[in-house]
mmCIF file of C-alpha atoms in Angstrom:
data_model
loop_
_atom_site.group_PDB
_atom_site.id
_atom_site.type_symbol
_atom_site.label_atom_id
_atom_site.label_comp_id
_atom_site.label_asym_id
_atom_site.label_seq_id
_atom_site.Cartn_x
_atom_site.Cartn_y
_atom_site.Cartn_z
ATOM 1 C CA MET T 49 5.049 12.346 13.575
ATOM 2 C CA ASP T 50 6.601 9.362 15.342
ATOM 3 C CA LEU T 51 8.456 7.174 12.734
ATOM 4 C CA ARG T 52 9.056 3.349 13.615
ATOM 5 C CA ASN T 53 10.590 0.719 11.463
ATOM 6 C CA TRP T 54 9.429 -2.638 12.648
ATOM 7 C CA GLY T 55 11.836 -4.434 10.258
ATOM 8 C CA GLN T 56 10.731 -8.112 9.521
ATOM 9 C CA VAL T 57 7.536 -8.826 11.583
ATOM 10 C CA ASP T 58 4.537 -11.046 11.430
ATOM 11 C CA TYR T 59 1.518 -9.644 9.974
ATOM 12 C CA LEU T 60 -0.888 -10.268 12.785
ATOM 13 C CA LYS T 61 1.475 -8.823 15.366
ATOM 14 C CA THR T 62 1.259 -5.477 13.382
ATOM 15 C CA TYR T 63 -2.454 -5.674 12.796
ATOM 16 C CA THR T 64 -3.160 -6.118 16.448
ATOM 17 C CA ALA T 65 -0.818 -3.423 17.389
ATOM 18 C CA MET T 66 -2.479 -1.156 14.955
ATOM 19 C CA GLN T 67 -5.707 -1.696 16.485
ATOM 20 C CA ILE T 68 -4.620 -1.454 20.043
ATOM 21 C CA PHE T 69 -2.868 2.048 19.235
ATOM 22 C CA THR T 70 -5.800 3.451 17.552
ATOM 23 C CA ALA T 71 -8.235 2.145 20.350
ATOM 24 C CA GLU T 72 -6.087 3.790 23.067
ATOM 25 C CA ARG T 73 -4.954 6.935 21.470
ATOM 26 C CA GLY T 74 -6.287 10.077 22.815
ATOM 27 C CA GLU T 75 -6.755 13.847 21.382
ATOM 28 C CA THR T 76 -2.957 14.643 22.154
ATOM 29 C CA THR T 77 -1.363 11.281 20.941
ATOM 30 C CA PRO T 78 1.187 12.137 18.278
ATOM 31 C CA ASP T 79 0.562 10.486 14.804
ATOM 32 C CA ALA T 80 2.774 7.783 13.817
ATOM 33 C CA LEU T 81 4.296 5.907 10.712
ATOM 34 C CA TRP T 82 5.163 2.399 11.105
ATOM 35 C CA LEU T 83 7.199 0.691 8.415
ATOM 36 C CA ALA T 84 7.253 -3.135 8.143
ATOM 37 C CA GLU T 85 8.122 -6.199 5.874
ATOM 38 C CA HIS T 86 6.216 -9.286 6.550
ATOM 39 C CA PRO T 87 6.536 -13.040 5.912
ATOM 40 C CA PRO T 88 4.252 -14.341 3.230
ATOM 41 C CA VAL T 89 0.520 -13.651 3.805
ATOM 42 C CA PHE T 90 -2.746 -12.941 1.891
ATOM 43 C CA THR T 91 -5.026 -10.460 3.443
ATOM 44 C CA GLN T 92 -8.709 -10.149 2.728
ATOM 45 C CA GLY T 93 -10.396 -6.742 3.050
ATOM 46 C CA LEU T 94 -14.090 -6.329 4.291
ATOM 47 C CA ALA T 95 -15.367 -6.662 0.660
ATOM 48 C CA GLY T 96 -13.157 -9.605 -0.088
ATOM 49 C CA LEU T 97 -14.638 -12.611 -1.752
ATOM 50 C CA ALA T 98 -13.443 -16.070 -1.288
ATOM 51 C CA GLY T 99 -13.352 -16.633 -4.948
ATOM 52 C CA HIS T 100 -10.641 -14.235 -5.582
ATOM 53 C CA VAL T 101 -8.305 -16.598 -3.615
ATOM 54 C CA LEU T 102 -7.613 -19.211 -6.563
ATOM 55 C CA ASN T 103 -4.948 -21.174 -4.715
ATOM 56 C CA ALA T 104 -3.432 -20.157 -1.466
ATOM 57 C CA GLY T 105 -1.264 -23.287 -1.012
ATOM 58 C CA ASP T 106 0.675 -22.979 2.217
ATOM 59 C CA ILE T 107 0.445 -19.228 2.331
ATOM 60 C CA PRO T 108 -2.154 -18.187 5.286
ATOM 61 C CA VAL T 109 -5.092 -16.002 4.319
ATOM 62 C CA MET T 110 -6.134 -13.363 7.048
ATOM 63 C CA ALA T 111 -9.440 -11.680 7.315
ATOM 64 C CA THR T 112 -8.914 -8.034 8.132
ATOM 65 C CA ASN T 113 -11.074 -4.952 8.635
ATOM 66 C CA ARG T 114 -9.553 -2.658 6.039
ATOM 67 C CA GLY T 115 -11.220 -1.775 2.762
ATOM 68 C CA GLY T 116 -10.857 -3.596 -0.459
ATOM 69 C CA GLN T 117 -10.375 -7.240 -1.608
ATOM 70 C CA VAL T 118 -7.415 -9.688 -1.367
ATOM 71 C CA THR T 119 -3.852 -8.864 -1.760
ATOM 72 C CA TYR T 120 -0.426 -10.253 -0.968
ATOM 73 C CA HIS T 121 2.334 -9.257 1.475
ATOM 74 C CA GLY T 122 5.721 -10.847 1.375
ATOM 75 C CA PRO T 123 9.496 -10.337 1.801
ATOM 76 C CA GLY T 124 10.865 -7.389 -0.483
ATOM 77 C CA GLN T 125 7.751 -5.504 -0.005
ATOM 78 C CA VAL T 126 7.716 -1.990 2.061
ATOM 79 C CA MET T 127 4.583 -1.774 4.279
ATOM 80 C CA ALA T 128 3.927 1.636 5.314
ATOM 81 C CA TYR T 129 1.122 2.228 8.282
ATOM 82 C CA PRO T 130 0.185 5.772 8.726
ATOM 83 C CA LEU T 131 -1.788 6.325 11.886
ATOM 84 C CA ILE T 132 -3.243 9.643 11.619
ATOM 85 C CA ASP T 133 -5.826 11.635 13.552
ATOM 86 C CA LEU T 134 -7.726 12.991 10.305
ATOM 87 C CA LYS T 135 -9.587 15.572 12.362
ATOM 88 C CA ARG T 136 -6.812 17.019 13.884
ATOM 89 C CA ALA T 137 -4.801 16.931 10.415
ATOM 90 C CA GLY T 138 -7.604 18.816 8.842
ATOM 91 C CA TYR T 139 -8.484 16.722 5.858
ATOM 92 C CA TYR T 140 -11.026 14.187 4.595
ATOM 93 C CA VAL T 141 -10.526 10.631 3.757
ATOM 94 C CA LYS T 142 -10.701 11.119 0.083
ATOM 95 C CA GLU T 143 -7.701 13.510 0.392
ATOM 96 C CA TYR T 144 -5.890 11.245 2.713
ATOM 97 C CA VAL T 145 -5.955 8.407 -0.003
ATOM 98 C CA TYR T 146 -4.774 10.943 -2.550
ATOM 99 C CA LYS T 147 -1.781 11.930 -0.272
ATOM 100 C CA LEU T 148 -0.878 8.219 0.064
ATOM 101 C CA GLU T 149 -1.066 7.739 -3.557
ATOM 102 C CA GLU T 150 1.076 10.941 -4.211
ATOM 103 C CA ALA T 151 3.625 9.719 -1.816
ATOM 104 C CA VAL T 152 4.223 6.471 -3.744
ATOM 105 C CA ILE T 153 4.115 8.410 -7.042
ATOM 106 C CA ARG T 154 6.913 10.788 -5.626
ATOM 107 C CA THR T 155 8.894 7.763 -4.428
ATOM 108 C CA LEU T 156 8.781 6.091 -7.750
ATOM 109 C CA ALA T 157 9.776 9.515 -9.549
ATOM 110 C CA HIS T 158 12.887 9.696 -7.334
ATOM 111 C CA VAL T 159 14.013 6.476 -9.041
ATOM 112 C CA GLY T 160 13.026 7.556 -12.389
ATOM 113 C CA VAL T 161 9.581 5.631 -12.620
ATOM 114 C CA THR T 162 6.207 7.234 -13.760
ATOM 115 C CA GLY T 163 3.425 6.060 -11.506
ATOM 116 C CA HIS T 164 -0.086 6.362 -12.441
ATOM 117 C CA ARG T 165 -3.407 6.416 -10.976
ATOM 118 C CA VAL T 166 -6.540 4.442 -12.521
ATOM 119 C CA ALA T 167 -9.833 5.828 -11.717
ATOM 120 C CA GLY T 168 -12.013 3.688 -9.429
ATOM 121 C CA ALA T 169 -8.977 1.192 -8.596
ATOM 122 C CA PRO T 170 -6.814 2.707 -5.457
ATOM 123 C CA GLY T 171 -3.242 2.016 -5.856
ATOM 124 C CA ILE T 172 -0.525 3.004 -8.236
ATOM 125 C CA TYR T 173 0.282 1.412 -11.648
ATOM 126 C CA VAL T 174 3.236 1.556 -14.197
ATOM 127 C CA ARG T 175 3.273 1.059 -17.901
ATOM 128 C CA LEU T 176 4.727 -2.260 -18.562
ATOM 129 C CA GLU T 177 6.284 -1.424 -21.893
ATOM 130 C CA ASP T 178 8.040 1.641 -20.484
ATOM 131 C CA PRO T 179 7.896 2.294 -16.908
ATOM 132 C CA PHE T 180 10.119 5.393 -17.264
ATOM 133 C CA ALA T 181 7.939 7.245 -19.883
ATOM 134 C CA HIS T 182 6.329 10.276 -18.793
ATOM 135 C CA THR T 183 3.194 10.323 -20.897
ATOM 136 C CA ALA T 184 -0.040 10.424 -18.931
ATOM 137 C CA LEU T 185 -2.795 7.760 -19.128
ATOM 138 C CA VAL T 186 -5.492 9.208 -21.473
ATOM 139 C CA GLY T 187 -8.821 8.270 -22.860
ATOM 140 C CA PRO T 188 -11.275 5.937 -21.269
ATOM 141 C CA ALA T 189 -9.981 2.523 -20.356
ATOM 142 C CA ASP T 190 -10.932 -0.577 -22.266
ATOM 143 C CA PRO T 191 -14.014 -1.887 -20.238
ATOM 144 C CA SER T 192 -12.888 -5.353 -21.178
ATOM 145 C CA ASP T 193 -9.310 -4.745 -19.981
ATOM 146 C CA PRO T 194 -9.162 -1.647 -17.697
ATOM 147 C CA PHE T 195 -5.491 -2.563 -16.823
ATOM 148 C CA LYS T 196 -4.093 -3.167 -20.341
ATOM 149 C CA GLY T 197 -0.603 -2.489 -20.506
ATOM 150 C CA LEU T 198 -0.331 -1.707 -16.899
ATOM 151 C CA GLY T 199 1.241 -3.386 -13.821
ATOM 152 C CA LYS T 200 0.330 -2.754 -10.148
ATOM 153 C CA ILE T 201 3.354 -1.756 -8.215
ATOM 154 C CA SER T 202 1.595 -0.532 -4.985
ATOM 155 C CA ALA T 203 -1.794 -1.526 -3.260
ATOM 156 C CA LEU T 204 -3.665 0.537 -0.729
ATOM 157 C CA GLY T 205 -6.301 -0.441 1.730
ATOM 158 C CA ILE T 206 -7.285 1.728 4.961
ATOM 159 C CA LYS T 207 -9.303 1.694 7.806
ATOM 160 C CA VAL T 208 -10.608 4.805 9.698
ATOM 161 C CA SER T 209 -12.020 4.579 13.244
ATOM 162 C CA ARG T 210 -13.205 7.645 15.410
ATOM 163 C CA HIS T 211 -11.514 9.873 12.622
ATOM 164 C CA CYS T 212 -8.180 7.893 13.006
ATOM 165 C CA THR T 213 -6.540 5.760 10.269
ATOM 166 C CA TYR T 214 -4.703 2.356 10.294
ATOM 167 C CA HIS T 215 -3.645 0.042 7.675
ATOM 168 C CA GLY T 216 -2.097 1.786 4.721
ATOM 169 C CA LEU T 217 -0.166 0.897 1.639
ATOM 170 C CA ALA T 218 2.367 -1.546 0.050
ATOM 171 C CA LEU T 219 5.148 -0.754 -2.136
ATOM 172 C CA ASN T 220 6.538 -3.627 -4.184
ATOM 173 C CA VAL T 221 10.391 -3.408 -4.297
ATOM 174 C CA ALA T 222 12.143 -6.996 -5.039
ATOM 175 C CA MET T 223 9.667 -9.656 -4.134
ATOM 176 C CA ASP T 224 8.818 -13.275 -5.502
ATOM 177 C CA LEU T 225 5.868 -12.105 -7.386
ATOM 178 C CA SER T 226 4.477 -15.639 -8.101
ATOM 179 C CA PRO T 227 2.055 -15.553 -5.034
ATOM 180 C CA PHE T 228 -0.011 -12.602 -6.843
ATOM 181 C CA GLU T 229 -0.772 -15.403 -9.466
ATOM 182 C CA CYS T 230 -2.649 -17.362 -6.613
ATOM 183 C CA ILE T 231 -5.196 -14.574 -6.269
ATOM 184 C CA ASN T 232 -7.154 -11.934 -8.443
ATOM 185 C CA PRO T 233 -5.038 -8.923 -7.068
ATOM 186 C CA CYS T 234 -7.376 -6.454 -5.339
ATOM 187 C CA GLY T 235 -10.285 -8.405 -6.977
ATOM 188 C CA TYR T 236 -9.402 -7.879 -10.422
ATOM 189 C CA VAL T 237 -9.003 -10.932 -12.702
ATOM 190 C CA GLY T 238 -5.753 -11.034 -14.585
ATOM 191 C CA LEU T 239 -4.333 -7.989 -12.984
ATOM 192 C CA ARG T 240 -0.556 -8.374 -13.198
ATOM 193 C CA ALA T 241 1.748 -7.249 -10.112
ATOM 194 C CA VAL T 242 5.208 -5.782 -10.697
ATOM 195 C CA ASP T 243 8.120 -4.799 -8.391
ATOM 196 C CA LEU T 244 10.862 -2.210 -8.924
ATOM 197 C CA SER T 245 13.288 -5.141 -9.767
ATOM 198 C CA THR T 246 11.339 -6.709 -12.486
ATOM 199 C CA ILE T 247 10.965 -3.232 -14.077
ATOM 200 C CA GLY T 248 14.825 -2.812 -14.053
ATOM 201 C CA VAL T 249 15.225 -0.747 -10.798
ATOM 202 C CA GLN T 250 17.608 -2.160 -8.212
ATOM 203 C CA VAL T 251 16.948 -0.496 -4.769
ATOM 204 C CA PRO T 252 17.772 -1.951 -1.425
ATOM 205 C CA TRP T 253 14.530 -2.452 0.777
ATOM 206 C CA SER T 254 15.961 -0.047 3.406
ATOM 207 C CA GLU T 255 16.443 2.781 0.828
ATOM 208 C CA ALA T 256 12.832 2.302 -0.550
ATOM 209 C CA ALA T 257 11.380 2.397 2.827
ATOM 210 C CA HIS T 258 13.411 5.424 3.811
ATOM 211 C CA LEU T 259 12.339 7.269 0.592
ATOM 212 C CA LEU T 260 8.518 6.332 1.006
ATOM 213 C CA SER T 261 8.581 7.296 4.569
ATOM 214 C CA GLN T 262 9.998 10.834 3.825
ATOM 215 C CA LYS T 263 7.252 11.393 1.092
ATOM 216 C CA LEU T 264 4.635 10.214 3.388
ATOM 217 C CA MET T 265 5.616 12.277 6.409
ATOM 218 C CA ALA T 266 5.952 15.459 4.228
ATOM 219 C CA LEU T 267 2.555 15.136 2.591
ATOM 220 C CA LEU T 268 0.698 13.818 5.806
ATOM 221 C CA ALA T 269 2.034 16.659 7.912
ATOM 222 C CA PRO T 270 -0.979 19.076 9.068
#
């Protein structure tokens, strides 16, 4: 798998490059993993509803062809874009999504944080009261507040075209989290976004990006 770190780069440039790469790749094109950090931008998925953007202010809102609703990207967040031929890799979309989430969980575990899945809500969450506790989430979620006691530290949204993936996931490392208050993150009213810094883990962006890339490459290899 070809690993490329774009560094700080405009979201639209990356989005366009992903589309071109996917459209032009052939059966023998090596898979790739792109890492990036973007200037502030809200991105809407195909199912995105305008009402979930509460107050964009000066931050641009960009429509995309990934799944899901609105989220925010900005400095201090690691963006990981796996460009995988699923047919050649030998696994289906559901398993691919599981692998992406598992890579985040393993990255968090490396710095002592326990990541959790929430059924029906792609991404990874942490316990706000004690993000280092290993206790699993048990029992049905409160229907009136399915994210009670949780904060979202990683969002996920993908596109699959001709069995090939693009878009990917975001891991919040050390961000200005206030823009998340201007949207309903991933379409959920009141969902709190957190990063490693606010839960007490100080990790440089470069280190977090390296950790995440290693976990992704190990899990996504055919």
